[in-house]
């Protein structure tokens, strides 16, 4: 029976080679496993979110006067995001005077008659809904489009956020009474209990102001976490830090004390303006090194302690002309790839109905245009797509109906051979067996280029190395001797001279084969040539990998090192072609061995073992 089934499986794979290689649907709710967010089956889920503002004076999700809700949700999906951080003001659920206010009435009271007409045209069914029901409709539609939702308590009094003097900054401020906040969190958590797409709740955005202190942070954040978990035990509990969500350093000495486990996530924010004009006025390498060290000291250390860290706000001027933003973004991409962070981009919003007293204000940080009908910067979307999929914790799933196998335990040894390509056995109709799992997955390096969002890869034949999609990147090994090998081969990376394409060689003791990460940013890959001169990896106008003199290492404030920044990042990704061909070849070889040569696998036929 076993051989007959395996022969049939082999035949099926030969005829339908792609059918068995599939990724199962994400199993919600989410929880945490050390520093990772995982689904119910233990599979890593990377949050690649976009922020959608619904906390301003109208208390309605922005853009509904510009485009139909379902069109907006589908556009989010088409841009590659899997999640929305949807903001809400506390008073939406705690101020009884808002309970019966409709969307129409909210806009009319603010004199936004043009927006009322826009909602009538694009989302007529929402116009006369109470505000909280309109919010629920948005959440429901996001879920219908297979988007996860994080409910973010952005502010108390509806309006633009944030300043030190807006009365919304910290517990005890004019609009931030702790008891009212706990009441609002409880109501919101209970309201969305059982709404599967709501996977997390961020308890408060950007704590700030003169009243902030560590003692009250612990007191009220722990109370808020317990209140939300009691009302909705499925959601992730996301805690922000102090000083506009830039500082969680106090957690080094004292962790939070909660009655539950497996649901706690911390969040931080990081923008270029968090450091003033440093990126524009300083040396980019030195600024990147200094800022990243500070970020790791104040929040990044949590990853090393085994906590998920959600970068819930970052963003840049989408027009592409802001030097401060552009240099920061190159550094950010390197860090996000290296740490494989969960994140949420600010913002989806193309324009606001009303912001800071201005009707129809354009949002230059927005992915969408003012009219919400197009994207501002298609190259940014292409670039960020590299970060939307996890670098670590991805698997190809081999689906087998194990209950039809007489000797399931015997073939477990066969599938151990699949670990290098990340194949996992998944039983039809059963809980998937996550194997080898995150901690045991075979890790390799990718050579990531932050300023393009691309990775170093080989082309066919003797063509030079070029940048290409990270999903098609080669797997590299970086040895203690500082050699960069293509994994599973004898080929190592070698510099061939100034301005010349880097090449692969099997003679890895020659000059130009020992690569070191230099500069404060730790993103210059340098080596020494035969004449003892130092060169760095670089790209030319066609994205060919070349070597040039190392630039912008220090002092120079006008120099942009972006072309020479590369990040060696850990990955368990494989290319699509590698996943398919390697998995098929391994399956074919393993089954062939099992059918025709058991001894080669270290297994014995039942009849022989019983003798």
Short mmCIF file of C-alpha atoms in Angstrom, two decimals, residues 106-603:
data_model
loop_
_atom_site.label_atom_id
_atom_site.label_comp_id
_atom_site.label_asym_id
_atom_site.label_seq_id
_atom_site.Cartn_x
_atom_site.Cartn_y
_atom_site.Cartn_z
CA UNK A 106 -20.36 65.13 11.16
CA UNK A 107 -19.28 66.58 7.82
CA UNK A 108 -22.06 69.16 7.72
CA UNK A 109 -21.19 70.44 11.18
CA UNK A 110 -17.67 71.16 9.91
CA UNK A 111 -18.90 72.87 6.74
CA UNK A 112 -17.61 70.07 4.52
CA UNK A 113 -20.51 70.11 2.09
CA UNK A 114 -18.38 69.13 -0.89
CA UNK A 115 -17.23 66.04 0.99
CA UNK A 116 -20.85 65.17 1.77
CA UNK A 117 -21.58 65.24 -1.96
CA UNK A 118 -18.51 63.07 -2.58
CA UNK A 119 -19.62 60.45 -0.07
CA UNK A 120 -23.11 60.53 -1.57
CA UNK A 121 -21.57 59.72 -4.95
CA UNK A 122 -19.00 57.15 -3.86
CA UNK A 123 -20.33 55.57 -0.67
CA UNK A 124 -24.03 56.46 -0.41
CA UNK A 125 -24.88 53.60 1.95
CA UNK A 126 -22.55 55.06 4.59
CA UNK A 127 -23.75 58.64 4.58
CA UNK A 128 -26.51 58.27 7.17
CA UNK A 129 -24.82 55.67 9.37
CA UNK A 130 -23.76 56.61 12.90
CA UNK A 131 -20.03 57.29 13.03
CA UNK A 132 -19.14 54.11 14.90
CA UNK A 133 -21.12 51.99 12.43
CA UNK A 134 -19.28 53.65 9.57
CA UNK A 135 -16.01 52.67 11.25
CA UNK A 136 -17.27 49.09 11.56
CA UNK A 137 -18.20 49.04 7.88
CA UNK A 138 -14.65 50.06 6.95
CA UNK A 139 -13.19 47.30 9.13
CA UNK A 140 -15.60 44.76 7.63
CA UNK A 141 -14.71 45.72 4.08
CA UNK A 142 -10.99 45.47 4.79
CA UNK A 143 -11.62 41.98 6.15
CA UNK A 144 -13.68 41.06 3.09
CA UNK A 145 -10.59 41.89 1.05
CA UNK A 146 -8.40 39.62 3.21
CA UNK A 147 -6.65 42.50 4.92
CA UNK A 148 -5.73 42.29 8.59
CA UNK A 149 -6.65 45.30 10.73
CA UNK A 150 -4.91 46.86 13.71
CA UNK A 151 -7.09 49.29 15.67
CA UNK A 152 -4.91 52.19 16.77
CA UNK A 153 -6.12 54.54 19.51
CA UNK A 154 -4.39 57.51 17.95
CA UNK A 155 -5.70 60.37 20.08
CA UNK A 156 -8.56 61.29 22.46
CA UNK A 157 -10.07 64.47 21.06
CA UNK A 158 -10.52 64.10 17.28
CA UNK A 159 -7.96 66.10 15.33
CA UNK A 160 -4.46 66.07 13.90
CA UNK A 161 -1.75 64.46 16.01
CA UNK A 162 0.59 65.38 17.60
CA UNK A 163 2.14 68.08 19.79
CA UNK A 164 3.32 68.39 23.36
CA UNK A 165 0.53 70.85 24.09
CA UNK A 166 -2.59 69.32 22.51
CA UNK A 167 -3.93 67.86 25.77
CA UNK A 168 -3.78 64.32 24.35
CA UNK A 169 -0.20 63.41 25.15
CA UNK A 170 -0.08 61.49 28.42
CA UNK A 171 -2.22 60.13 31.23
CA UNK A 172 -3.73 63.00 33.18
CA UNK A 173 -3.66 65.49 30.30
CA UNK A 174 -6.80 67.51 29.63
CA UNK A 175 -8.25 65.02 27.15
CA UNK A 176 -6.51 61.91 28.44
CA UNK A 177 -8.21 60.69 31.62
CA UNK A 178 -6.96 57.16 32.36
CA UNK A 179 -10.37 55.81 33.45
CA UNK A 180 -12.05 57.10 30.30
CA UNK A 181 -9.24 55.63 28.19
CA UNK A 182 -9.68 52.21 29.81
CA UNK A 183 -13.43 52.44 29.22
CA UNK A 184 -12.86 53.23 25.53
CA UNK A 185 -10.35 50.43 25.05
CA UNK A 186 -12.72 47.96 26.67
CA UNK A 187 -15.63 49.03 24.48
CA UNK A 188 -13.59 48.86 21.31
CA UNK A 189 -12.12 45.45 22.17
CA UNK A 190 -15.55 44.03 22.97
CA UNK A 191 -17.08 45.55 19.84
CA UNK A 192 -14.61 43.73 17.61
CA UNK A 193 -14.48 40.49 19.57
CA UNK A 194 -15.13 37.77 17.01
CA UNK A 195 -14.24 39.99 14.04
CA UNK A 196 -11.51 37.78 12.64
CA UNK A 197 -9.70 40.38 10.57
CA UNK A 198 -9.01 42.54 13.63
CA UNK A 199 -5.72 41.01 14.71
CA UNK A 200 -4.37 43.65 17.07
CA UNK A 201 -5.06 46.76 19.12
CA UNK A 202 -2.51 49.50 19.62
CA UNK A 203 -3.35 50.98 23.01
CA UNK A 204 -2.16 54.55 22.41
CA UNK A 205 -0.22 56.45 19.80
CA UNK A 206 2.86 58.56 20.61
CA UNK A 207 2.83 59.21 24.34
CA UNK A 208 4.45 62.60 24.96
CA UNK A 209 4.47 65.84 26.88
CA UNK A 210 5.57 67.17 30.24
CA UNK A 211 3.54 64.70 32.29
CA UNK A 212 5.06 61.53 30.87
CA UNK A 213 6.83 59.32 33.37
CA UNK A 214 7.82 55.67 33.58
CA UNK A 215 5.80 54.84 36.70
CA UNK A 216 2.49 55.85 35.13
CA UNK A 217 3.48 54.14 31.87
CA UNK A 218 3.70 50.78 33.64
CA UNK A 219 0.60 51.41 35.75
CA UNK A 220 -1.77 52.34 32.96
CA UNK A 221 -0.32 50.37 30.06
CA UNK A 222 -0.56 47.19 32.09
CA UNK A 223 -4.15 48.05 33.05
CA UNK A 224 -5.00 48.80 29.43
CA UNK A 225 -3.45 45.55 28.22
CA UNK A 226 -5.40 43.53 30.77
CA UNK A 227 -8.65 45.34 29.92
CA UNK A 228 -8.30 44.67 26.19
CA UNK A 229 -7.25 41.05 26.67
CA UNK A 230 -10.17 40.42 29.03
CA UNK A 231 -12.64 41.78 26.47
CA UNK A 232 -10.99 40.27 23.41
CA UNK A 233 -8.40 37.57 24.10
CA UNK A 234 -7.70 36.99 20.40
CA UNK A 235 -6.05 40.29 19.54
CA UNK A 236 -2.39 41.21 19.81
CA UNK A 237 -1.77 43.89 22.46
CA UNK A 238 0.55 46.57 21.07
CA UNK A 239 2.29 48.93 23.51
CA UNK A 240 3.95 52.20 22.51
CA UNK A 241 6.81 53.96 24.23
CA UNK A 242 7.56 57.47 25.47
CA UNK A 243 8.74 60.59 23.62
CA UNK A 244 6.57 60.18 20.54
CA UNK A 245 7.04 56.42 20.60
CA UNK A 246 10.80 56.58 20.25
CA UNK A 247 11.82 55.33 23.70
CA UNK A 248 11.23 51.92 25.28
CA UNK A 249 14.65 51.78 26.93
CA UNK A 250 13.15 51.52 30.42
CA UNK A 251 12.06 47.96 29.58
CA UNK A 252 15.68 46.83 29.78
CA UNK A 253 15.46 46.77 33.56
CA UNK A 254 11.78 46.07 34.16
CA UNK A 255 9.52 44.04 31.85
CA UNK A 256 5.77 44.52 31.87
CA UNK A 257 3.84 42.34 34.30
CA UNK A 258 0.77 40.76 32.69
CA UNK A 259 -1.41 37.76 33.46
CA UNK A 260 -1.37 36.48 29.86
CA UNK A 261 1.34 35.48 27.39
CA UNK A 262 1.72 35.11 23.66
CA UNK A 263 -0.05 38.36 22.71
CA UNK A 264 2.32 41.21 23.57
CA UNK A 265 3.96 43.35 20.87
CA UNK A 266 5.87 46.62 21.25
CA UNK A 267 5.85 49.46 18.73
CA UNK A 268 8.20 52.27 17.77
CA UNK A 269 8.13 55.17 15.29
CA UNK A 270 11.00 56.35 13.12
CA UNK A 271 11.01 59.28 10.70
CA UNK A 272 13.80 61.38 9.23
CA UNK A 273 12.55 64.42 11.14
CA UNK A 274 12.91 62.44 14.38
CA UNK A 275 16.53 63.60 14.10
CA UNK A 276 15.89 67.07 12.73
CA UNK A 277 17.91 67.85 9.59
CA UNK A 278 20.78 65.53 10.54
CA UNK A 279 20.47 63.45 7.38
CA UNK A 280 20.76 66.50 5.15
CA UNK A 281 23.46 68.36 7.07
CA UNK A 282 25.61 65.43 8.24
CA UNK A 283 27.56 62.61 6.64
CA UNK A 284 25.01 59.94 5.75
CA UNK A 285 27.20 57.04 6.88
CA UNK A 286 27.89 58.58 10.24
CA UNK A 287 24.30 59.71 10.77
CA UNK A 288 22.96 56.27 9.85
CA UNK A 289 25.34 54.56 12.25
CA UNK A 290 24.54 56.93 15.09
CA UNK A 291 20.77 56.91 14.58
CA UNK A 292 20.55 53.13 14.25
CA UNK A 293 22.65 52.59 17.36
CA UNK A 294 20.31 54.92 19.24
CA UNK A 295 17.23 53.19 17.88
CA UNK A 296 18.57 49.77 18.89
CA UNK A 297 19.40 51.08 22.37
CA UNK A 298 15.95 52.57 22.86
CA UNK A 299 13.81 49.90 21.22
CA UNK A 300 15.59 47.44 18.97
CA UNK A 301 17.03 45.56 21.96
CA UNK A 302 13.56 44.08 22.49
CA UNK A 303 14.11 41.79 19.50
CA UNK A 304 17.17 40.35 21.21
CA UNK A 305 15.10 39.86 24.35
CA UNK A 306 12.56 37.83 22.37
CA UNK A 307 9.75 40.38 21.87
CA UNK A 308 8.14 41.34 18.56
CA UNK A 309 8.84 44.96 17.61
CA UNK A 310 6.37 46.63 15.26
CA UNK A 311 7.62 49.75 13.46
CA UNK A 312 4.12 51.16 13.33
CA UNK A 313 5.01 54.47 11.69
CA UNK A 314 7.65 55.48 9.19
CA UNK A 315 7.37 57.38 5.97
CA UNK A 316 8.80 59.91 3.55
CA UNK A 317 7.75 62.69 1.21
CA UNK A 318 6.51 60.68 -1.77
CA UNK A 319 7.52 63.42 -4.21
CA UNK A 320 11.10 62.20 -3.85
CA UNK A 321 12.74 65.61 -3.58
CA UNK A 322 13.39 65.74 0.18
CA UNK A 323 17.10 65.04 0.73
CA UNK A 324 16.62 64.45 4.45
CA UNK A 325 13.95 61.82 3.75
CA UNK A 326 15.82 60.17 0.90
CA UNK A 327 19.01 59.56 2.85
CA UNK A 328 17.06 58.38 5.89
CA UNK A 329 15.08 55.98 3.71
CA UNK A 330 18.21 54.23 2.42
CA UNK A 331 19.30 53.63 6.00
CA UNK A 332 15.81 52.53 7.01
CA UNK A 333 15.62 49.95 4.23
CA UNK A 334 18.91 48.42 5.32
CA UNK A 335 17.75 48.13 8.93
CA UNK A 336 14.29 46.83 7.99
CA UNK A 337 15.83 44.10 5.83
CA UNK A 338 18.46 43.12 8.38
CA UNK A 339 15.97 42.89 11.26
CA UNK A 340 13.09 41.69 9.06
CA UNK A 341 10.80 44.07 10.89
CA UNK A 342 7.02 44.16 10.95
CA UNK A 343 5.98 47.67 9.91
CA UNK A 344 3.25 50.12 8.95
CA UNK A 345 3.88 52.90 6.45
CA UNK A 346 2.53 56.41 7.01
CA UNK A 347 0.31 56.84 5.05
CA UNK A 348 -2.30 55.64 2.59
CA UNK A 349 -4.04 59.01 2.66
CA UNK A 350 -3.82 61.16 -0.46
CA UNK A 351 -5.68 64.12 1.01
CA UNK A 352 -7.70 65.06 4.08
CA UNK A 353 -11.23 66.36 4.21
CA UNK A 354 -10.07 68.68 7.00
CA UNK A 355 -6.69 68.89 8.66
CA UNK A 356 -5.54 71.67 10.98
CA UNK A 357 -8.26 73.96 9.67
CA UNK A 358 -7.46 73.38 5.99
CA UNK A 359 -10.09 71.77 3.78
CA UNK A 360 -8.81 69.27 1.21
CA UNK A 361 -5.20 69.38 2.42
CA UNK A 362 -2.81 67.40 0.24
CA UNK A 363 -0.75 64.70 2.03
CA UNK A 364 2.71 64.57 0.48
CA UNK A 365 3.58 61.49 2.58
CA UNK A 366 0.56 59.71 1.09
CA UNK A 367 0.84 56.75 -1.24
CA UNK A 368 -2.24 57.94 -3.11
CA UNK A 369 -2.71 61.14 -5.04
CA UNK A 370 -4.94 64.00 -3.87
CA UNK A 371 -7.92 62.46 -5.69
CA UNK A 372 -7.17 58.99 -4.28
CA UNK A 373 -7.34 57.56 -7.81
CA UNK A 374 -3.64 56.96 -8.44
CA UNK A 375 -0.27 56.50 -6.74
CA UNK A 376 2.21 59.32 -6.22
CA UNK A 377 5.38 57.32 -6.62
CA UNK A 378 5.32 53.96 -8.40
CA UNK A 379 9.06 53.46 -7.93
CA UNK A 380 8.61 53.66 -4.16
CA UNK A 381 5.97 50.93 -4.30
CA UNK A 382 8.27 48.74 -6.37
CA UNK A 383 11.08 49.35 -3.92
CA UNK A 384 9.07 48.63 -0.78
CA UNK A 385 7.72 45.39 -2.25
CA UNK A 386 11.01 43.78 -1.21
CA UNK A 387 10.06 44.35 2.44
CA UNK A 388 6.45 43.19 2.17
CA UNK A 389 7.32 39.50 2.30
CA UNK A 390 9.28 37.98 5.18
CA UNK A 391 12.96 37.34 4.66
CA UNK A 392 12.87 34.76 7.42
CA UNK A 393 10.33 32.10 8.25
CA UNK A 394 8.94 31.38 4.77
CA UNK A 395 8.29 27.85 3.64
CA UNK A 396 7.09 25.81 0.72
CA UNK A 397 4.36 23.44 1.84
CA UNK A 398 4.10 19.87 0.62
CA UNK A 399 0.51 18.76 1.09
CA UNK A 400 0.09 15.07 1.82
CA UNK A 401 -2.91 13.18 3.11
CA UNK A 402 -0.90 11.39 5.74
CA UNK A 403 -3.79 9.35 7.07
CA UNK A 404 -3.73 7.40 3.80
CA UNK A 405 -0.14 6.31 4.42
CA UNK A 406 0.45 3.04 6.21
CA UNK A 407 3.94 4.03 7.14
CA UNK A 408 3.76 7.80 7.73
CA UNK A 409 6.48 7.67 10.38
CA UNK A 410 8.84 5.92 8.02
CA UNK A 411 8.67 8.62 5.36
CA UNK A 412 9.37 11.36 7.92
CA UNK A 413 13.04 10.52 7.42
CA UNK A 414 12.65 11.06 3.71
CA UNK A 415 11.32 14.55 4.11
CA UNK A 416 14.19 15.55 6.34
CA UNK A 417 16.00 15.90 3.02
CA UNK A 418 13.75 18.85 2.22
CA UNK A 419 15.04 21.16 4.93
CA UNK A 420 17.37 23.08 2.63
CA UNK A 421 14.46 24.19 0.45
CA UNK A 422 12.11 24.87 3.35
CA UNK A 423 9.57 22.18 2.56
CA UNK A 424 7.08 21.43 5.31
CA UNK A 425 4.71 18.50 5.57
CA UNK A 426 1.11 19.61 5.78
CA UNK A 427 -1.65 17.09 6.34
CA UNK A 428 -4.92 17.64 4.52
CA UNK A 429 -7.69 18.03 7.08
CA UNK A 430 -5.28 18.24 9.97
CA UNK A 431 -3.34 20.94 11.75
CA UNK A 432 -0.24 21.61 9.60
CA UNK A 433 3.01 20.21 10.89
CA UNK A 434 5.37 23.20 10.83
CA UNK A 435 8.66 21.61 10.11
CA UNK A 436 11.54 22.45 10.35
CA UNK A 437 10.09 25.60 11.95
CA UNK A 438 11.53 29.06 12.38
CA UNK A 439 14.34 28.14 14.74
CA UNK A 440 15.58 25.22 12.66
CA UNK A 441 15.20 26.69 9.18
CA UNK A 442 18.40 26.75 7.13
CA UNK A 443 19.47 30.38 7.04
CA UNK A 444 21.52 31.95 4.28
CA UNK A 445 22.52 35.48 3.40
CA UNK A 446 21.18 37.78 0.75
CA UNK A 447 23.05 40.84 -0.50
CA UNK A 448 20.39 43.53 -0.28
CA UNK A 449 20.72 46.96 -1.92
CA UNK A 450 18.64 49.42 0.15
CA UNK A 451 18.45 52.29 -2.33
CA UNK A 452 16.78 50.09 -4.96
CA UNK A 453 15.12 47.40 -2.84
CA UNK A 454 16.84 44.79 -5.02
CA UNK A 455 19.30 41.97 -4.33
CA UNK A 456 22.47 40.68 -5.97
CA UNK A 457 21.77 37.76 -8.28
CA UNK A 458 23.36 35.73 -11.04
CA UNK A 459 22.06 35.66 -14.56
CA UNK A 460 22.49 32.82 -17.00
CA UNK A 461 25.79 31.93 -18.57
CA UNK A 462 28.79 34.17 -18.00
CA UNK A 463 26.83 37.40 -17.60
CA UNK A 464 27.97 39.70 -14.78
CA UNK A 465 26.22 39.86 -11.45
CA UNK A 466 23.32 42.31 -11.40
CA UNK A 467 20.64 43.59 -9.09
CA UNK A 468 17.30 41.85 -9.40
CA UNK A 469 14.21 40.93 -7.45
CA UNK A 470 15.00 39.61 -3.99
CA UNK A 471 12.57 36.77 -4.66
CA UNK A 472 15.07 35.61 -7.28
CA UNK A 473 18.17 36.34 -5.24
CA UNK A 474 21.00 33.89 -4.85
CA UNK A 475 21.66 32.42 -1.44
CA UNK A 476 25.06 33.42 -0.09
CA UNK A 477 27.25 32.21 2.73
CA UNK A 478 29.52 34.66 4.57
CA UNK A 479 32.36 32.74 6.17
CA UNK A 480 34.47 33.59 9.24
CA UNK A 481 37.29 34.20 6.73
CA UNK A 482 35.08 36.96 5.25
CA UNK A 483 34.52 35.20 1.96
CA UNK A 484 31.18 35.42 0.19
CA UNK A 485 30.23 32.11 -1.42
CA UNK A 486 27.13 31.27 -3.38
CA UNK A 487 25.64 28.67 -1.10
CA UNK A 488 26.17 25.08 -2.17
CA UNK A 489 28.91 25.98 -4.68
CA UNK A 490 32.63 26.68 -4.75
CA UNK A 491 32.08 30.13 -6.27
CA UNK A 492 33.04 33.18 -4.25
CA UNK A 493 32.71 36.87 -4.98
CA UNK A 494 35.81 38.67 -6.29
CA UNK A 495 36.59 42.27 -7.23
CA UNK A 496 38.29 42.52 -10.63
CA UNK A 497 39.43 46.14 -10.57
CA UNK A 498 38.25 49.72 -10.51
CA UNK A 499 35.04 50.23 -12.43
CA UNK A 500 34.95 46.61 -13.50
CA UNK A 501 32.14 44.11 -12.86
CA UNK A 502 32.58 41.93 -9.79
CA UNK A 503 32.89 38.28 -10.71
CA UNK A 504 32.67 34.77 -9.34
CA UNK A 505 35.76 32.65 -8.96
CA UNK A 506 36.66 29.27 -7.51
CA UNK A 507 40.12 30.47 -6.49
CA UNK A 508 39.10 32.14 -3.29
CA UNK A 509 42.58 32.87 -1.92
CA UNK A 510 43.32 35.62 -4.44
CA UNK A 511 43.20 39.36 -3.69
CA UNK A 512 39.75 40.85 -3.93
CA UNK A 513 37.92 37.91 -2.36
CA UNK A 514 37.94 38.94 1.30
CA UNK A 515 35.00 41.27 1.99
CA UNK A 516 34.51 43.41 5.07
CA UNK A 517 31.67 45.65 6.21
CA UNK A 518 33.15 49.09 6.82
CA UNK A 519 31.93 52.61 7.64
CA UNK A 520 29.65 53.61 10.49
CA UNK A 521 26.59 52.45 8.58
CA UNK A 522 28.07 48.94 8.27
CA UNK A 523 26.80 48.88 4.71
CA UNK A 524 29.96 49.31 2.63
CA UNK A 525 31.26 45.95 1.41
CA UNK A 526 34.96 46.51 0.79
CA UNK A 527 37.93 44.46 -0.33
CA UNK A 528 41.59 44.97 -1.25
CA UNK A 529 42.92 44.50 -4.77
CA UNK A 530 46.33 43.09 -5.71
CA UNK A 531 47.87 46.59 -5.56
CA UNK A 532 46.60 46.94 -1.99
CA UNK A 533 44.03 49.58 -2.95
CA UNK A 534 40.60 49.39 -1.33
CA UNK A 535 37.41 49.21 -3.36
CA UNK A 536 33.76 48.91 -2.45
CA UNK A 537 30.88 47.13 -4.07
CA UNK A 538 28.84 49.50 -6.22
CA UNK A 539 26.34 49.51 -9.09
CA UNK A 540 26.47 51.14 -12.50
CA UNK A 541 23.62 52.70 -14.47
CA UNK A 542 22.41 49.27 -15.61
CA UNK A 543 22.43 47.83 -12.06
CA UNK A 544 25.49 45.71 -12.83
CA UNK A 545 27.56 44.97 -9.74
CA UNK A 546 30.94 46.71 -10.03
CA UNK A 547 33.67 47.89 -7.67
CA UNK A 548 34.77 51.50 -7.23
CA UNK A 549 36.74 53.52 -4.72
CA UNK A 550 34.78 53.66 -1.45
CA UNK A 551 32.90 56.94 -1.14
CA UNK A 552 31.28 59.07 1.55
CA UNK A 553 32.86 57.14 4.43
CA UNK A 554 33.09 60.17 6.70
CA UNK A 555 32.98 63.96 6.99
CA UNK A 556 31.62 64.74 3.51
CA UNK A 557 28.10 66.12 4.03
CA UNK A 558 27.14 66.45 0.37
CA UNK A 559 28.05 62.95 -0.73
CA UNK A 560 25.33 60.29 -1.11
CA UNK A 561 26.64 56.75 -0.45
CA UNK A 562 23.39 55.06 -1.53
CA UNK A 563 24.76 53.21 -4.55
CA UNK A 564 27.48 51.61 -2.39
CA UNK A 565 25.25 50.60 0.50
CA UNK A 566 24.63 46.85 0.69
CA UNK A 567 23.26 44.85 3.60
CA UNK A 568 24.06 41.21 4.30
CA UNK A 569 20.73 40.06 5.68
CA UNK A 570 19.64 36.66 6.96
CA UNK A 571 17.01 34.93 4.88
CA UNK A 572 15.21 31.63 4.52
CA UNK A 573 13.72 32.73 1.20
CA UNK A 574 14.35 30.78 -1.97
CA UNK A 575 13.60 31.84 -5.51
CA UNK A 576 10.33 30.62 -6.97
CA UNK A 577 12.18 28.54 -9.54
CA UNK A 578 14.46 27.12 -6.86
CA UNK A 579 11.55 26.23 -4.63
CA UNK A 580 9.75 24.42 -7.40
CA UNK A 581 12.64 22.72 -9.12
CA UNK A 582 14.55 21.83 -5.97
CA UNK A 583 11.45 20.55 -4.21
CA UNK A 584 10.41 18.49 -7.21
CA UNK A 585 13.88 17.08 -7.64
CA UNK A 586 14.19 16.22 -3.98
CA UNK A 587 10.76 14.63 -3.95
CA UNK A 588 11.50 12.67 -7.10
CA UNK A 589 14.87 11.45 -5.84
CA UNK A 590 13.58 10.64 -2.39
CA UNK A 591 10.58 8.71 -3.65
CA UNK A 592 12.70 6.94 -6.24
CA UNK A 593 15.11 5.91 -3.53
CA UNK A 594 12.26 4.82 -1.34
CA UNK A 595 10.65 2.79 -4.11
CA UNK A 596 13.78 1.30 -5.59
CA UNK A 597 16.60 1.65 -3.08
CA UNK A 598 15.62 1.81 0.57
CA UNK A 599 19.12 1.19 1.86
CA UNK A 600 20.42 4.41 0.35
CA UNK A 601 18.14 6.32 2.71
CA UNK A 602 19.23 4.35 5.72
CA UNK A 603 15.80 2.66 5.84
#
